[in-house]
XYZ file of C-alpha atoms in Angstrom:
306
model
C -71.024 49.509 -43.657
C -73.368 49.939 -40.697
C -76.303 47.472 -40.613
C -79.642 48.931 -41.652
C -81.731 50.178 -38.744
C -84.581 47.884 -37.760
C -87.962 49.088 -36.535
C -88.199 47.352 -33.154
C -85.991 45.081 -31.061
C -86.784 41.354 -31.242
C -89.786 40.441 -29.118
C -90.997 44.045 -28.704
C -94.464 44.808 -30.038
C -94.663 48.295 -31.527
C -98.150 49.079 -30.251
C -97.352 47.808 -26.756
C -94.227 49.977 -26.675
C -96.091 53.056 -27.892
C -98.798 52.513 -25.269
C -96.176 52.364 -22.528
C -94.383 55.433 -23.889
C -97.665 57.345 -23.759
C -98.217 56.321 -20.131
C -94.679 57.219 -19.138
C -94.741 60.518 -21.045
C -97.957 61.814 -19.521
C -96.774 60.633 -16.112
C -93.590 62.649 -16.652
C -95.730 65.631 -17.603
C -97.697 65.314 -14.350
C -94.456 65.207 -12.347
C -93.000 68.277 -14.052
C -96.208 70.303 -13.939
C -96.582 69.604 -10.211
C -93.001 70.655 -9.455
C -93.366 73.734 -11.634
C -96.514 74.820 -9.757
C -95.129 74.090 -6.313
C -97.598 71.254 -5.777
C -97.066 67.776 -4.363
C -95.719 65.626 -7.230
C -97.406 62.293 -7.917
C -95.979 58.771 -7.566
C -94.376 59.473 -4.187
C -91.633 61.842 -5.333
C -90.361 64.439 -2.823
C -92.071 67.835 -2.901
C -89.002 70.076 -2.490
C -87.648 71.540 -5.746
C -83.986 71.608 -4.797
C -81.459 72.820 -7.344
C -77.812 71.772 -7.518
C -75.155 72.775 -10.011
C -74.037 69.707 -11.925
C -71.281 69.427 -14.494
C -73.475 70.816 -17.264
C -75.624 73.247 -15.262
C -78.554 73.096 -12.878
C -80.007 69.727 -11.886
C -83.325 69.875 -10.061
C -85.380 67.379 -8.112
C -87.695 67.390 -11.128
C -84.911 66.112 -13.428
C -84.139 63.289 -11.025
C -87.775 62.348 -10.437
C -88.601 62.134 -14.145
C -85.366 60.240 -14.760
C -86.327 57.608 -12.181
C -89.913 57.468 -13.467
C -88.818 56.794 -17.059
C -86.022 54.333 -16.327
C -88.011 52.328 -13.771
C -91.033 52.314 -16.077
C -89.155 50.935 -19.078
C -87.448 48.253 -16.984
C -90.697 47.153 -15.350
C -92.725 47.134 -18.579
C -90.088 45.310 -20.638
C -87.892 43.322 -18.208
C -86.507 41.037 -20.912
C -85.892 43.646 -23.611
C -82.432 43.485 -25.105
C -81.750 47.177 -24.877
C -79.567 49.465 -22.778
C -80.844 52.602 -21.034
C -78.777 55.811 -21.048
C -79.941 59.151 -19.694
C -78.357 62.499 -19.039
C -78.582 61.796 -15.313
C -76.866 58.379 -15.484
C -74.234 59.194 -18.119
C -71.398 59.934 -15.680
C -71.689 56.459 -14.164
C -72.211 54.662 -17.475
C -69.864 56.292 -19.944
C -66.104 56.208 -20.416
C -64.659 58.848 -22.752
C -63.812 57.419 -26.140
C -65.661 54.148 -25.562
C -69.133 53.511 -27.022
C -71.542 51.474 -24.936
C -71.833 47.840 -25.989
C -75.455 48.206 -27.038
C -77.126 47.293 -30.317
C -80.344 48.872 -29.041
C -79.936 51.974 -26.884
C -82.449 54.295 -25.248
C -81.114 57.868 -25.071
C -83.170 59.906 -22.597
C -83.250 63.495 -21.440
C -85.725 63.709 -18.543
C -85.779 67.505 -18.718
C -84.407 69.319 -21.751
C -84.352 72.990 -20.858
C -83.825 72.873 -17.086
C -83.099 76.606 -16.976
C -86.372 77.335 -18.780
C -88.189 75.053 -16.361
C -86.683 76.808 -13.337
C -87.375 80.246 -14.857
C -91.007 79.329 -15.517
C -90.995 79.987 -19.271
C -92.750 76.667 -19.977
C -90.336 76.026 -22.850
C -88.963 72.707 -21.663
C -89.330 69.171 -22.974
C -88.774 65.492 -22.255
C -86.820 63.461 -24.832
C -86.872 59.697 -25.389
C -85.098 58.126 -28.354
C -84.463 54.496 -29.252
C -81.374 53.987 -31.406
C -80.328 50.898 -33.358
C -76.597 50.627 -34.111
C -76.311 54.310 -33.187
C -79.121 55.558 -35.442
C -82.382 56.841 -33.895
C -85.365 54.832 -35.116
C -87.990 56.080 -32.668
C -88.302 59.468 -31.036
C -90.621 60.986 -28.450
C -90.663 64.687 -27.616
C -93.046 65.705 -24.835
C -93.995 69.356 -24.275
C -95.893 69.284 -20.953
C -97.017 72.916 -20.877
C -98.474 72.691 -24.401
C -99.878 69.197 -23.833
C -98.172 67.923 -26.961
C -96.655 64.478 -27.374
C -94.683 64.174 -30.618
C -93.865 60.654 -31.784
C -91.767 59.675 -34.785
C -91.016 56.266 -36.300
C -88.112 56.819 -38.680
C -88.133 53.570 -40.737
C -91.879 53.957 -41.349
C -91.576 57.708 -42.083
C -94.447 58.402 -39.678
C -94.645 61.305 -37.255
C -97.569 62.767 -35.408
C -98.631 64.777 -32.362
C -101.208 63.669 -29.826
C -102.778 65.093 -26.686
C -103.779 63.402 -23.427
C -107.049 62.273 -24.958
C -105.121 60.425 -27.665
C -106.332 62.740 -30.432
C -103.713 62.768 -33.180
C -102.663 65.177 -35.889
C -99.825 64.826 -38.404
C -96.802 67.053 -38.638
C -97.364 70.059 -40.901
C -94.070 71.284 -42.345
C -94.194 74.700 -43.976
C -94.111 75.188 -47.777
C -91.544 78.012 -47.570
C -88.516 77.341 -49.749
C -86.532 80.490 -50.631
C -83.826 81.109 -48.039
C -84.956 84.698 -47.559
C -88.409 83.451 -46.565
C -87.284 80.802 -44.089
C -88.023 81.325 -40.387
C -85.223 80.432 -37.982
C -85.884 79.082 -34.490
C -83.013 79.938 -32.166
C -81.952 80.001 -28.528
C -82.261 83.092 -26.410
C -78.755 82.461 -25.099
C -76.031 80.357 -26.815
C -75.497 82.899 -29.637
C -71.856 83.752 -30.169
C -70.261 85.988 -32.797
C -69.658 83.111 -35.215
C -73.341 82.191 -35.224
C -74.347 85.813 -35.756
C -71.968 86.003 -38.741
C -73.317 82.748 -40.144
C -76.921 83.932 -39.861
C -75.979 87.178 -41.584
C -74.422 85.186 -44.441
C -77.500 82.977 -44.800
C -79.781 86.044 -45.015
C -82.833 84.229 -43.680
C -86.250 85.660 -42.875
C -87.752 86.018 -39.403
C -86.445 84.515 -36.160
C -88.359 82.915 -33.292
C -86.717 82.296 -29.890
C -87.541 79.063 -28.020
C -85.841 77.304 -25.097
C -85.333 73.557 -25.452
C -84.164 71.711 -28.565
C -87.353 69.636 -28.452
C -89.408 72.811 -28.342
C -87.458 74.269 -31.256
C -87.977 71.215 -33.457
C -91.676 71.151 -32.533
C -92.035 74.613 -34.091
C -90.649 73.160 -37.339
C -93.074 70.225 -37.086
C -95.997 72.642 -36.691
C -94.848 74.709 -39.671
C -94.215 77.810 -37.559
C -90.500 77.821 -38.360
C -88.265 76.126 -40.911
C -84.816 75.552 -39.447
C -82.629 75.408 -36.370
C -78.826 75.747 -36.350
C -76.499 74.508 -33.622
C -72.957 75.859 -33.925
C -70.600 74.774 -31.178
C -67.324 73.137 -30.226
C -66.339 71.975 -26.747
C -69.535 73.167 -25.047
C -71.731 71.369 -27.564
C -75.160 69.822 -27.062
C -75.090 66.152 -26.112
C -76.599 62.987 -27.582
C -79.698 63.265 -25.378
C -80.361 66.812 -26.584
C -80.535 65.810 -30.240
C -81.540 62.139 -30.625
C -85.290 62.354 -30.012
C -85.864 65.655 -31.883
C -83.847 64.324 -34.820
C -85.888 61.111 -34.948
C -89.246 62.893 -34.948
C -88.136 65.477 -37.503
C -86.705 62.877 -39.889
C -89.806 60.710 -39.498
C -91.902 63.735 -40.507
C -89.881 64.219 -43.711
C -87.483 66.850 -42.425
C -83.701 66.678 -42.211
C -81.105 66.953 -39.440
C -77.428 66.812 -40.494
C -74.060 68.477 -40.258
C -73.505 71.281 -42.761
C -71.304 68.943 -44.805
C -74.227 66.515 -45.100
C -73.018 63.984 -42.523
C -75.623 62.315 -40.336
C -75.449 62.902 -36.610
C -73.664 60.039 -34.856
C -74.710 58.579 -31.501
C -72.980 56.252 -29.027
C -69.633 56.698 -30.765
C -67.537 57.420 -27.676
C -68.076 61.193 -27.789
C -71.432 62.392 -26.459
C -70.915 65.924 -27.821
C -72.842 66.921 -30.936
C -70.294 69.480 -32.063
C -69.970 71.323 -35.366
C -72.470 73.134 -37.548
C -75.706 71.156 -37.252
C -78.772 72.087 -39.267
C -82.300 70.834 -38.605
C -84.845 71.838 -41.204
C -88.162 71.068 -42.853
C -86.091 69.543 -45.640
C -87.263 71.573 -48.642
C -84.151 73.754 -48.763
C -81.824 71.598 -46.691
C -79.106 71.010 -49.270
C -79.007 74.680 -50.189
C -78.800 75.631 -46.511
C -75.965 73.176 -45.912
C -73.982 74.303 -48.945
C -74.291 77.964 -48.059
C -73.550 77.392 -44.354
C -70.465 75.272 -45.090
C -69.146 77.903 -47.497
C -69.774 80.699 -45.022
C -68.073 78.852 -42.159
C -64.974 78.305 -44.307
C -64.646 82.105 -44.367
C -65.873 82.895 -40.837
C -63.730 80.288 -39.066
C -61.391 78.391 -41.437
C -60.737 74.901 -40.151
C -63.904 74.712 -38.039
C -65.203 71.125 -38.439
C -68.731 71.631 -39.679
């Protein structure tokens, strides 16, 4: 049995960590907003917004600048912390397929979730920071720079809230909708194959809202605008850094984020893909959603590992 997740690593003060995460998050927002507006970014980062095609899609100077800002900031603020830092931009150098990192405490970072949205100017991008203990997220941060929203979730304490630059806080506000036909789905504009369309038809949900990043999608659930998000994928699945922080904040707020068969998402297990039928929801109808989705997938694609 996996050890129970602790709240904070030994020697790390929760309030000191949250204060540093606020500073780093709003600094990341300043970097991204400057790049997005064609202005000189702060903290000495280069002004040119170059774009290269990496293994998973476009990587911009903004991704790399925020990555450096977050990693350097955590190392400088907590030089003796017993944690390991992993980000989307460092994963190729750090990870070996099939081998988990030797890390009891692991930061899982995505410096820019929704790079295509950022480059297209939709504003629907996010920054993800998650701290996992024995592979389970215990703290999550989802930053939405364009909306000036900083979502923070502490899973063991079941506390989640949103704050702005002034530090004004408001709690998550999950919707009261419960009947499946009333639930509002938040979905991607792209990434919608025939299997997903068939699954959504079988679930017979209510309205649909389209949002770019995973962090942005989950934020709509936290605000009560939508009720669920479904990720259905195999080889080209989202990665650990796409899901860890949104999952932590949603679970801390009282929502749920699991596979359709009820399994928890697993992190740092040697496979960074979050494949299968994953359902994030406000929690009220989660079991019903999972049962119906698993049954539908058994017909749509027999043998698909949900």
